[in-house]
Tab-separated table of C-alpha atoms and ligand atoms in Angstrom:
chain	number	residue	atom	x	y	z
A	1	MET	CA	-2.932	-10.668	31.284
A	2	ALA	CA	-2.463	-10.192	27.367
A	3	GLU	CA	-2.810	-14.014	26.803
A	4	GLY	CA	-6.066	-14.105	28.851
A	5	ALA	CA	-7.659	-11.352	26.962
A	6	LEU	CA	-6.749	-12.604	23.675
A	7	VAL	CA	-7.881	-16.062	24.103
A	8	GLY	CA	-11.035	-14.478	25.361
A	9	PHE	CA	-11.132	-12.952	21.996
A	10	LEU	CA	-10.468	-15.501	19.987
A	11	GLY	CA	-13.438	-17.252	21.626
A	12	ALA	CA	-15.833	-14.575	21.036
A	13	SER	CA	-14.622	-14.417	17.356
A	14	SER	CA	-15.628	-17.999	16.514
A	15	GLU	CA	-19.040	-17.413	18.168
A	16	VAL	CA	-19.874	-14.655	15.805
A	17	LEU	CA	-22.064	-16.252	13.146
A	18	PRO	CA	-20.872	-16.601	9.706
A	19	HIS	CA	-23.356	-14.313	8.323
A	20	LYS	CA	-22.460	-11.803	10.754
A	21	GLN	CA	-18.673	-12.097	10.131
A	22	TRP	CA	-19.524	-11.037	6.654
A	23	ASP	CA	-21.034	-7.688	8.088
A	24	LEU	CA	-17.854	-7.262	9.731
A	25	VAL	CA	-15.794	-8.273	7.040
A	26	SER	CA	-17.657	-5.469	4.877
A	27	CYS	CA	-17.061	-3.072	7.835
A	28	ARG	CA	-13.548	-3.620	7.242
A	29	PHE	CA	-13.810	-3.018	3.790
A	30	GLN	CA	-15.794	0.429	4.299
A	31	GLN	CA	-12.735	1.416	6.460
A	32	GLU	CA	-9.912	0.629	4.327
A	33	TYR	CA	-11.596	1.387	1.146
A	34	GLY	CA	-14.312	3.757	1.315
A	35	ALA	CA	-18.250	3.509	0.920
A	36	ALA	CA	-17.945	3.699	-2.698
A	37	VAL	CA	-16.185	0.522	-3.181
A	38	VAL	CA	-18.248	-1.377	-0.630
A	39	ARG	CA	-21.375	0.085	-2.500
A	40	SER	CA	-19.920	-1.106	-5.900
A	41	TRP	CA	-18.164	-4.139	-5.223
A	42	ILE	CA	-18.787	-5.584	-1.681
A	43	LYS	CA	-22.640	-4.922	-0.951
A	44	PRO	CA	-23.814	-6.952	-4.181
A	45	LEU	CA	-21.958	-10.001	-2.990
A	46	THR	CA	-24.278	-12.463	-0.674
A	47	PHE	CA	-23.095	-14.857	1.854
A	48	CYS	CA	-23.904	-18.496	1.041
A	49	SER	CA	-22.130	-20.708	3.597
A	50	SER	CA	-19.079	-21.401	5.625
A	51	ALA	CA	-17.689	-24.672	6.167
A	52	SER	CA	-14.152	-26.237	7.064
A	53	GLY	CA	-12.527	-23.184	6.404
A	54	ILE	CA	-14.178	-22.300	3.086
A	55	VAL	CA	-16.440	-19.389	2.767
A	56	THR	CA	-18.540	-19.245	-0.346
A	57	LEU	CA	-20.152	-16.082	-1.370
A	58	SER	CA	-22.406	-15.475	-4.031
A	59	ALA	CA	-22.147	-12.730	-7.154
A	60	PRO	CA	-24.808	-11.396	-9.295
A	61	THR	CA	-22.738	-11.479	-12.297
A	62	PRO	CA	-19.306	-12.977	-13.440
A	63	PHE	CA	-17.868	-9.574	-14.164
A	64	LEU	CA	-18.613	-8.415	-10.899
A	65	ARG	CA	-16.983	-11.714	-9.436
A	66	ASP	CA	-14.000	-11.461	-11.476
A	67	TRP	CA	-13.820	-7.755	-10.623
A	68	VAL	CA	-13.560	-8.624	-6.901
A	69	VAL	CA	-11.524	-11.686	-7.528
A	70	ASN	CA	-8.839	-9.567	-9.381
A	71	ASN	CA	-8.859	-6.516	-7.014
A	72	TYR	CA	-9.869	-7.497	-3.618
A	73	ALA	CA	-9.194	-11.294	-3.256
A	74	HIS	CA	-6.366	-10.821	-0.966
A	75	ARG	CA	-7.721	-8.378	1.338
A	76	LEU	CA	-11.043	-10.267	1.454
A	77	VAL	CA	-9.327	-13.284	2.982
A	78	GLU	CA	-7.107	-11.258	5.298
A	79	PHE	CA	-9.917	-9.405	6.348
A	80	TRP	CA	-11.953	-12.583	7.065
A	81	GLN	CA	-9.037	-14.308	8.762
A	82	GLU	CA	-8.873	-11.080	11.122
A	83	ILE	CA	-12.105	-11.938	12.296
A	84	ASP	CA	-12.038	-15.857	12.050
A	85	SER	CA	-8.599	-17.479	11.693
A	86	ALA	CA	-9.933	-20.785	10.836
A	87	VAL	CA	-11.098	-19.658	7.355
A	88	GLN	CA	-8.540	-20.522	4.640
A	89	SER	CA	-10.056	-19.483	1.373
A	90	ILE	CA	-12.991	-17.813	-0.124
A	91	ILE	CA	-14.894	-18.977	-3.273
A	92	ILE	CA	-17.291	-16.614	-5.147
A	93	VAL	CA	-19.778	-18.476	-7.323
A	94	THR	CA	-22.269	-17.139	-9.710
A	95	ALA	CA	-25.482	-18.893	-10.534
A	96	HIS	CA	-23.545	-21.049	-13.395
A	97	GLU	CA	-20.073	-20.716	-12.744
A	98	GLN	CA	-17.672	-21.451	-9.882
A	99	SER	CA	-14.216	-19.568	-9.531
A	100	PHE	CA	-11.725	-20.837	-7.043
A	101	TRP	CA	-9.247	-17.658	-7.020
A	102	ASP	CA	-6.288	-18.760	-4.851
A	103	THR	CA	-4.846	-21.948	-5.469
A	104	THR	CA	-2.559	-21.559	-2.380
A	105	ALA	CA	-5.168	-21.017	-0.166
A	106	ARG	CA	-7.046	-24.051	-1.605
A	107	GLN	CA	-3.986	-26.230	-0.871
A	108	ASN	CA	-3.545	-24.769	2.409
A	109	ALA	CA	-7.401	-25.306	3.012
A	110	GLN	CA	-6.824	-29.023	1.641
A	111	ASP	CA	-3.951	-29.607	3.750
A	112	ASN	CA	-5.764	-28.176	6.764
A	113	THR	CA	-6.096	-31.191	9.435
A	114	GLU	CA	-8.262	-30.025	12.137
A	115	SER	CA	-5.158	-29.848	14.400
A	116	PRO	CA	-5.165	-26.530	16.885
A	117	SER	CA	-1.548	-25.512	15.491
A	118	ARG	CA	-1.053	-26.460	11.955
A	119	VAL	CA	2.323	-27.468	10.625
A	120	ASN	CA	3.416	-26.020	7.327
A	121	ASP	CA	0.722	-23.199	7.208
A	122	PHE	CA	2.459	-20.672	5.000
A	123	GLY	CA	-0.345	-18.224	4.717
A	124	ALA	CA	-1.431	-17.335	1.096
A	125	LEU	CA	0.682	-15.638	-1.031
A	126	ASP	CA	-0.952	-13.240	-3.672
A	127	PRO	CA	0.021	-13.944	-7.170
A	128	LYS	CA	0.221	-10.418	-8.316
A	129	LEU	CA	2.835	-9.388	-5.666
A	130	THR	CA	5.980	-10.428	-7.254
A	131	PHE	CA	9.417	-8.286	-7.924
A	132	GLU	CA	8.229	-8.383	-11.831
A	133	ASN	CA	5.056	-6.093	-10.685
A	134	PHE	CA	7.143	-3.976	-8.277
A	135	ILE	CA	8.045	-0.452	-9.612
A	136	VAL	CA	11.482	0.990	-8.361
A	137	GLY	CA	12.063	4.298	-7.626
A	138	LYS	CA	13.857	6.577	-5.417
A	139	PRO	CA	11.520	5.819	-2.499
A	140	ASN	CA	11.936	2.235	-2.459
A	141	GLU	CA	15.331	1.671	-4.054
A	142	LEU	CA	16.969	0.487	-0.861
A	143	ALA	CA	14.352	-1.719	0.337
A	144	TYR	CA	13.930	-3.232	-3.172
A	145	ALA	CA	18.158	-3.902	-3.469
A	146	ALA	CA	17.855	-5.392	0.085
A	147	ALA	CA	14.829	-7.651	-0.982
A	148	ARG	CA	16.444	-8.831	-4.144
A	149	ARG	CA	19.864	-9.440	-2.264
A	150	VAL	CA	18.111	-11.678	0.440
A	151	VAL	CA	16.780	-13.711	-2.447
A	152	ASP	CA	20.112	-14.234	-4.296
A	153	ALA	CA	22.399	-14.314	-1.436
A	154	VAL	CA	24.061	-17.717	-1.009
A	155	THR	CA	24.915	-17.226	2.577
A	156	VAL	CA	22.812	-15.078	4.886
A	157	ALA	CA	23.901	-11.624	4.139
A	158	PHE	CA	22.158	-9.505	6.822
A	159	ASN	CA	19.991	-10.679	9.814
A	160	PRO	CA	17.496	-9.848	10.347
A	161	LEU	CA	16.558	-7.812	7.015
A	162	PHE	CA	14.066	-5.038	8.488
A	163	LEU	CA	11.785	-3.399	6.052
A	164	PHE	CA	9.624	-0.542	7.522
A	165	GLY	CA	7.558	2.269	6.162
A	166	GLY	CA	4.130	3.827	6.249
A	167	VAL	CA	0.989	1.800	5.339
A	168	GLY	CA	0.161	1.129	1.562
A	169	LEU	CA	3.760	1.793	0.414
A	170	GLY	CA	4.869	-1.758	-0.556
A	171	LYS	CA	5.988	-3.617	2.562
A	172	THR	CA	3.843	-6.717	1.884
A	173	HIS	CA	4.369	-6.475	-1.788
A	174	LEU	CA	7.986	-6.993	-1.392
A	175	MET	CA	7.628	-9.514	1.326
A	176	HIS	CA	5.193	-11.863	-0.926
A	177	ALA	CA	8.017	-11.048	-3.765
A	178	ILE	CA	10.639	-12.436	-1.645
A	179	ALA	CA	8.794	-15.520	-0.601
A	180	TRP	CA	7.549	-16.349	-4.304
A	181	LYS	CA	10.983	-16.260	-5.534
A	182	ILE	CA	12.335	-18.666	-2.898
A	183	ARG	CA	9.743	-20.889	-3.204
A	184	ASN	CA	9.662	-21.126	-6.677
A	185	ASN	CA	13.347	-20.924	-7.413
A	186	GLN	CA	15.227	-22.714	-4.234
A	187	SER	CA	15.149	-25.490	-1.840
A	188	ARG	CA	14.853	-23.136	0.849
A	189	GLN	CA	11.810	-23.499	3.277
A	190	VAL	CA	10.277	-20.370	3.888
A	191	ILE	CA	7.320	-19.569	6.333
A	192	TYR	CA	5.513	-16.282	5.571
A	193	MET	CA	3.022	-15.022	7.737
A	194	SER	CA	1.474	-11.902	9.296
A	195	ALA	CA	2.652	-11.116	13.220
A	196	GLU	CA	-1.245	-11.185	13.565
A	197	LYS	CA	-1.401	-14.736	12.553
A	198	PHE	CA	1.711	-15.542	14.364
A	199	MET	CA	-0.022	-14.790	17.570
A	200	TYR	CA	-3.237	-16.438	16.563
A	201	GLN	CA	-1.214	-19.566	15.958
A	202	PHE	CA	0.700	-18.995	19.066
A	203	VAL	CA	-2.296	-18.270	21.423
A	204	ARG	CA	-4.292	-21.258	19.754
A	205	ALA	CA	-1.517	-23.423	20.511
A	206	VAL	CA	-1.181	-22.486	24.425
A	207	ARG	CA	-5.080	-22.757	24.578
A	208	PHE	CA	-4.781	-26.576	23.201
A	209	LYS	CA	-1.643	-26.965	25.290
A	210	ASP	CA	0.312	-28.025	21.836
A	211	THR	CA	3.049	-25.533	21.991
A	212	MET	CA	5.197	-28.060	20.743
A	213	THR	CA	3.683	-28.447	17.362
A	214	PHE	CA	3.755	-24.676	17.248
A	215	LYS	CA	7.373	-24.425	18.030
A	216	GLU	CA	8.253	-27.281	15.556
A	217	GLN	CA	7.082	-25.805	12.349
A	218	PHE	CA	9.861	-23.152	12.640
A	219	ARG	CA	12.524	-25.587	13.327
A	220	SER	CA	13.475	-26.932	9.483
A	221	ILE	CA	12.871	-23.759	7.953
A	222	ASP	CA	15.247	-21.743	6.277
A	223	VAL	CA	13.784	-18.304	6.006
A	224	LEU	CA	10.932	-16.933	8.398
A	225	MET	CA	9.165	-13.882	7.281
A	226	ILE	CA	6.876	-12.003	9.368
A	227	ASP	CA	4.833	-9.015	8.021
A	228	ASP	CA	3.633	-6.085	10.368
A	229	ILE	CA	5.836	-6.987	13.295
A	230	GLN	CA	4.505	-4.053	15.125
A	231	PHE	CA	1.186	-6.052	15.701
A	232	ILE	CA	2.737	-7.725	18.447
A	233	CYS	CA	3.895	-4.568	20.261
A	234	GLY	CA	2.192	-4.773	24.088
A	235	LYS	CA	1.176	-8.450	23.561
A	236	ASP	CA	3.985	-9.861	25.851
A	237	SER	CA	3.841	-13.545	25.562
A	238	THR	CA	3.694	-13.487	21.708
A	239	GLN	CA	6.688	-11.072	21.818
A	240	GLU	CA	8.581	-13.734	24.063
A	241	GLU	CA	7.593	-16.530	22.077
A	242	PHE	CA	8.855	-14.644	18.929
A	243	PHE	CA	12.152	-13.523	20.671
A	244	HIS	CA	12.923	-17.435	21.069
A	245	THR	CA	12.195	-18.190	17.743
A	246	PHE	CA	14.008	-15.302	16.088
A	247	ASN	CA	17.083	-16.051	18.245
A	248	ALA	CA	16.878	-19.794	17.424
A	249	LEU	CA	16.737	-19.246	13.862
A	250	VAL	CA	19.252	-16.567	13.650
A	251	ASP	CA	21.912	-18.679	15.738
A	252	ASN	CA	21.458	-21.447	13.305
A	253	ASN	CA	22.186	-18.938	10.488
A	254	ARG	CA	18.727	-18.779	9.119
A	255	GLN	CA	17.449	-16.013	7.450
A	256	VAL	CA	14.882	-13.784	9.321
A	257	ILE	CA	12.751	-10.984	7.282
A	258	VAL	CA	10.679	-8.558	9.251
A	259	SER	CA	8.452	-5.904	8.291
A	260	ALA	CA	6.899	-3.182	10.048
A	261	ASP	CA	5.179	0.580	10.237
A	262	LYS	CA	8.047	2.239	12.077
A	263	SER	CA	12.015	1.481	12.730
A	264	PRO	CA	13.120	-0.905	15.193
A	265	SER	CA	13.776	2.032	17.703
A	266	ASP	CA	10.371	3.606	17.363
A	267	LEU	CA	8.621	0.330	18.229
A	268	GLU	CA	6.799	1.288	21.516
A	269	GLY	CA	5.620	-1.618	23.651
A	270	MET	CA	8.387	-3.725	21.927
A	271	GLU	CA	10.843	-4.958	24.660
A	272	GLU	CA	14.292	-2.978	24.305
A	273	ARG	CA	16.259	-6.371	23.767
A	274	MET	CA	13.895	-7.510	21.142
A	275	ARG	CA	13.931	-3.572	19.487
A	276	SER	CA	17.902	-3.524	19.536
A	277	ARG	CA	17.977	-7.387	18.125
A	278	LEU	CA	15.627	-6.301	15.111
A	279	GLY	CA	18.140	-3.573	14.227
A	280	TRP	CA	21.282	-5.838	14.293
A	281	GLY	CA	20.962	-6.730	10.513
A	282	LEU	CA	19.685	-4.479	7.705
A	283	VAL	CA	17.321	-1.623	8.270
A	284	ALA	CA	15.559	-0.657	5.097
A	285	ASP	CA	12.874	2.001	5.013
A	286	ILE	CA	10.651	2.747	2.151
A	287	HIS	CA	9.803	6.409	1.967
A	288	PRO	CA	6.798	8.081	0.975
A	289	THR	CA	6.079	7.907	-2.821
A	290	THR	CA	7.160	10.367	-5.119
A	291	TYR	CA	5.208	11.662	-8.231
A	292	GLU	CA	7.243	9.762	-10.821
A	293	LEU	CA	6.875	6.663	-8.782
A	294	ARG	CA	2.967	6.875	-8.493
A	295	LEU	CA	2.817	7.624	-12.170
A	296	GLY	CA	5.061	4.694	-13.158
A	297	ILE	CA	2.913	2.306	-11.250
A	298	LEU	CA	0.016	3.492	-12.762
A	299	GLN	CA	1.484	3.290	-15.982
A	300	SER	CA	2.218	-0.234	-15.476
A	301	LYS	CA	-0.921	-1.365	-13.954
A	302	VAL	CA	-2.645	0.082	-17.317
A	303	GLN	CA	-0.190	-1.602	-19.485
A	304	ASN	CA	-1.020	-5.165	-17.906
A	305	SER	CA	-4.513	-4.504	-18.117
A	306	SER	CA	-4.309	-3.594	-21.840
A	307	LEU	CA	-6.755	-0.940	-21.396
A	308	SER	CA	-6.120	2.844	-22.948
A	309	ILE	CA	-6.488	5.516	-20.479
A	310	PRO	CA	-5.416	8.877	-21.648
A	311	VAL	CA	-1.957	9.975	-20.219
A	312	LYS	CA	-3.680	13.187	-18.596
A	313	VAL	CA	-5.687	11.153	-16.293
A	314	LEU	CA	-2.864	9.026	-14.949
A	315	GLU	CA	-0.672	12.271	-14.460
A	316	PHE	CA	-3.718	13.696	-12.869
A	317	LEU	CA	-4.371	10.523	-10.586
A	318	ALA	CA	-0.651	10.716	-9.857
A	319	HIS	CA	-0.551	14.255	-8.745
A	320	LYS	CA	-3.824	14.157	-6.726
A	321	ILE	CA	-3.720	10.916	-4.847
A	322	THR	CA	-0.458	11.025	-3.148
A	323	SER	CA	-1.263	9.309	0.349
A	324	ASN	CA	-0.102	5.661	-0.614
A	325	VAL	CA	-0.156	3.255	-3.374
A	326	ARG	CA	-2.982	1.404	-1.951
A	327	GLU	CA	-5.517	4.234	-2.392
A	328	LEU	CA	-3.874	5.053	-6.075
A	329	GLU	CA	-4.714	1.562	-7.228
A	330	GLY	CA	-8.230	2.056	-5.876
A	331	ALA	CA	-8.698	5.106	-7.427
A	332	LEU	CA	-7.507	3.838	-10.784
A	333	ASN	CA	-9.692	0.591	-10.139
A	334	ARG	CA	-12.820	2.733	-9.622
A	335	VAL	CA	-12.103	5.101	-12.729
A	336	ILE	CA	-11.831	1.921	-14.909
A	337	ALA	CA	-14.777	-0.001	-13.441
A	338	ASN	CA	-16.790	3.102	-13.612
A	339	ALA	CA	-16.125	3.332	-17.365
A	340	GLN	CA	-16.775	-0.212	-17.961
A	341	LEU	CA	-19.978	-0.057	-16.157
A	342	VAL	CA	-21.386	2.747	-17.688
A	343	GLY	CA	-19.609	2.422	-21.090
A	344	ARG	CA	-18.101	5.913	-21.180
A	345	GLU	CA	-14.891	6.896	-22.154
A	346	ILE	CA	-12.185	7.564	-19.505
A	347	THR	CA	-11.626	11.187	-19.729
A	348	LEU	CA	-10.216	13.929	-17.050
A	349	GLU	CA	-13.703	15.154	-16.277
A	350	ASN	CA	-15.221	11.738	-15.854
A	351	THR	CA	-12.247	10.882	-13.575
A	352	GLN	CA	-12.730	13.995	-11.507
A	353	ASP	CA	-16.461	13.306	-11.197
A	354	VAL	CA	-15.716	9.517	-9.980
A	355	LEU	CA	-13.490	10.383	-7.478
A	356	LYS	CA	-14.990	13.439	-5.919
A	357	ASP	CA	-15.049	12.051	-2.658
A	358	LEU	CA	-11.626	10.828	-2.806
A	359	LEU	CA	-9.902	13.818	-4.062
A	360	ARG	CA	-11.693	15.770	-1.298
A	361	ALA	CA	-10.123	13.438	1.168
A	362	ASN	CA	-6.810	13.664	-0.453
A	363	ASP	CA	-6.958	17.712	-1.019
A	364	ARG	CA	-4.009	19.049	0.699
A	365	ARG	CA	-2.141	22.457	0.598
A	366	VAL	CA	-0.114	22.737	-2.467
A	367	THR	CA	3.290	24.014	-1.636
A	368	ILE	CA	5.478	26.354	-3.580
A	369	GLU	CA	7.975	23.610	-4.623
A	370	GLU	CA	5.318	22.123	-6.509
A	371	ILE	CA	4.040	25.140	-8.131
A	372	GLN	CA	7.613	26.386	-9.012
A	373	ARG	CA	7.817	22.476	-10.663
A	374	LYS	CA	4.689	22.503	-12.419
A	375	VAL	CA	5.122	26.036	-13.775
A	376	ALA	CA	8.722	25.193	-15.167
A	377	GLU	CA	7.874	21.979	-16.667
A	378	HIS	CA	4.846	23.968	-18.191
A	379	TYR	CA	6.954	26.533	-19.587
A	380	SER	CA	10.078	24.303	-20.462
A	381	VAL	CA	12.247	26.097	-18.372
A	382	ARG	CA	14.848	24.730	-15.660
A	383	LEU	CA	13.769	24.453	-12.062
A	384	THR	CA	16.755	26.089	-11.082
A	385	ASP	CA	15.422	29.056	-13.131
A	386	MET	CA	12.905	29.837	-10.626
A	387	HIS	CA	15.853	30.742	-8.197
A	388	SER	CA	18.432	31.738	-10.485
A	389	THR	CA	19.015	35.757	-11.417
A	390	ARG	CA	18.644	35.132	-15.129
A	391	ARG	CA	16.552	37.998	-16.573
A	392	SER	CA	15.638	36.930	-19.912
A	393	ASN	CA	12.129	37.180	-20.863
A	394	GLN	CA	11.628	33.485	-21.201
A	395	VAL	CA	12.375	32.717	-17.654
A	396	VAL	CA	11.204	36.185	-15.969
A	397	ARG	CA	7.442	35.554	-16.972
A	398	PRO	CA	7.143	31.852	-15.848
A	399	ARG	CA	8.638	32.920	-12.672
A	400	GLN	CA	6.317	35.874	-12.019
A	401	ILE	CA	3.480	33.449	-12.650
A	402	ALA	CA	4.888	31.110	-9.914
A	403	MET	CA	5.353	33.798	-7.795
A	404	TYR	CA	1.503	34.925	-8.068
A	405	LEU	CA	0.438	31.499	-7.756
A	406	SER	CA	2.172	30.833	-4.584
A	407	LYS	CA	0.533	34.040	-3.565
A	408	VAL	CA	-2.707	32.851	-4.400
A	409	LEU	CA	-2.764	29.138	-3.607
A	410	THR	CA	-0.592	29.164	-0.535
A	411	PRO	CA	-0.677	31.000	2.892
A	412	ALA	CA	2.944	31.825	2.504
A	413	SER	CA	3.537	35.197	3.273
A	414	LEU	CA	5.542	37.873	0.594
A	415	PRO	CA	8.803	37.757	2.344
A	416	GLU	CA	8.454	33.880	2.642
A	417	ILE	CA	7.699	33.580	-1.227
A	418	GLY	CA	10.817	35.770	-2.104
A	419	ARG	CA	13.023	33.471	-0.076
A	420	LYS	CA	11.826	30.578	-1.773
A	421	PHE	CA	12.577	32.209	-5.217
A	422	GLY	CA	16.279	32.433	-4.704
A	423	GLY	CA	16.149	34.928	-1.800
A	424	ARG	CA	14.153	37.892	-3.588
A	425	ASP	CA	12.832	40.766	-1.831
A	426	HIS	CA	9.186	41.095	-0.789
A	427	THR	CA	8.983	43.953	-3.070
A	428	THR	CA	9.856	41.778	-6.075
A	429	VAL	CA	7.290	39.240	-5.479
A	430	MET	CA	4.603	41.997	-4.904
A	431	HIS	CA	5.514	43.272	-8.251
A	432	ALA	CA	4.996	40.074	-9.710
A	433	VAL	CA	1.765	39.451	-8.256
A	434	LYS	CA	0.183	42.937	-9.555
A	435	ARG	CA	1.944	42.456	-12.979
A	436	ILE	CA	0.339	38.952	-13.162
A	437	ASP	CA	-3.329	40.250	-12.132
A	438	ALA	CA	-3.046	42.819	-14.751
A	439	LEU	CA	-2.148	40.678	-17.397
A	440	ILE	CA	-4.835	37.975	-16.890
A	441	GLY	CA	-7.215	40.810	-17.666
A	442	SER	CA	-5.494	41.740	-20.675
A	443	ASP	CA	-3.733	38.513	-22.146
A	444	PRO	CA	-5.953	35.908	-22.853
A	445	LEU	CA	-3.359	33.680	-23.630
A	446	LEU	CA	-1.698	34.003	-20.385
A	447	SER	CA	-4.879	33.950	-18.459
A	448	GLU	CA	-5.690	30.316	-19.965
A	449	ASP	CA	-2.233	29.237	-18.781
A	450	VAL	CA	-2.905	30.426	-15.391
A	451	ARG	CA	-6.152	28.950	-15.276
A	452	LEU	CA	-4.731	25.462	-16.512
A	453	LEU	CA	-1.963	25.741	-13.960
A	454	LYS	CA	-4.075	26.349	-11.019
A	455	ARG	CA	-6.310	23.459	-12.202
A	456	MET	CA	-3.468	21.141	-12.184
A	457	LEU	CA	-2.416	22.181	-8.871
A	458	VAL	CA	-5.228	22.273	-6.849
B	501	ADP	P1	2.044	-1.981	3.174
B	501	ADP	O1	2.405	-3.723	3.126
B	501	ADP	O2	3.491	-1.415	3.056
B	501	ADP	O3	0.927	-1.412	3.748
B	501	ADP	P2	1.437	-3.027	0.164
B	501	ADP	O4	2.563	-3.852	0.027
B	501	ADP	O5	0.095	-3.892	0.871
B	501	ADP	O6	1.579	-2.069	1.222
B	501	ADP	O7	1.074	-2.424	-0.746
B	501	ADP	C1	-0.470	-1.740	-1.330
B	501	ADP	C2	-0.727	-1.900	-2.590
B	501	ADP	O8	0.235	-1.011	-3.216
B	501	ADP	C3	-0.467	-3.303	-2.952
B	501	ADP	O9	-1.307	-3.722	-3.718
B	501	ADP	C4	0.806	-3.033	-3.678
B	501	ADP	O10	0.910	-4.127	-4.995
B	501	ADP	C5	0.904	-1.880	-4.246
B	501	ADP	N1	2.294	-1.217	-4.531
B	501	ADP	C6	2.907	-0.979	-3.228
B	501	ADP	N2	4.121	-0.178	-3.701
B	501	ADP	C7	4.339	-0.726	-5.012
B	501	ADP	C8	5.239	-0.642	-6.092
B	501	ADP	N3	6.393	-0.042	-5.751
B	501	ADP	N4	5.080	-1.334	-7.342
B	501	ADP	C9	3.759	-1.666	-7.910
B	501	ADP	N5	2.766	-1.773	-6.881
B	501	ADP	C10	2.911	-1.354	-5.538
B	502	MG	MG1	1.259	-4.767	4.721
């Protein structure tokens, strides 16, 4: 049943006229990046042609073209392939120049014999997604170490390596990094593809009665990497085919690397035997980012781009855009693009202005822990002093301010706040709130501090 539906879907998609495909790609951008990005970068592009797997778009200016190439190239190809899997590369031209952005994709396009399931279709790798560009922090250190290990190992260390984590946290980045490293430094043959592409190829092979060629391409490889395996959940025959490929490779001591948005046991719609098999090797998860990691990523992006952006702005972004790294990068790109387009200096105020909609979407309740951390940082006291019984003036005032802010910025009750401050009584919290309230009226310095802290927190 699943297969019939899929073939139908493929048939339907290839009937979508190319310029309509471009509309669909724009819609995908809208979903993923929001209206502002589409307005600034996607809408100005016009569709020119589509032939032999190469789509040509035209950009009004070289600046816009370069910007899209540098920031959205990879996604553009991916989105287009979702709609028409025959598309191999996209070229953006301006009136006077041409730009081929992806040599891998171009290579693939040239190699493209028109056979229904092509051999050695490795899928394009994004040149930016390397180990060198991957910032390591607590949330991703295990996944990173495992990825390095797979690259360096002489014998297969764990099979499969299963990387999982929420959207935009760096799974694909790590997968590409592994593939690059193996492809560039070793004689091992590696195939990287999304589960979606695996499925498309398989379905096409079935449709053209050429599953032999499809299977053949995996026979001689050393490393198979499948990204976003959750995609084949519930797609029974694709799953079955993957299971066979997987077993054949593992039995022959070839490395398999898989990524997903959930752990193997949480992959609903995945057959039990497959789930358990996926969990046999090393399962490494990527946790949600921390403030430190987000700041590190922003700093490295800025370093690479030789732009100067005030630290305050980066701290602000790292603090505010907490959903995932993709959105964080998107925010930074918007700030930079805006500054370049209007020729304005990048300041905290401009940033808040440019990102208004995004900030609203990321608006979240600040937690008592964050308040404690921010206040401790601001007054250079230790975080533990927020909970300690120390009564020196140096720590009492910041602690009271943190209690006050907890009361006004969170829905927590006085007893709850007391508990979070080392098990203090609710009357202590009430006293602190009253005290700071009074001081705000009489002490301009303290009042300014509180205003600043509030602004940093919400
Ligand atoms: P996922 O596949 O988990 O949805 P991606 O690997 O596509 O996420 O990451 C989204 C974006 O964030 C990419 O542009 C990637 O380069 C970037 N990114 C994610 N994690 C990191 C990191 N630790 N260091 C640098 N960039 C990162
Ligand atoms: Mg991904």
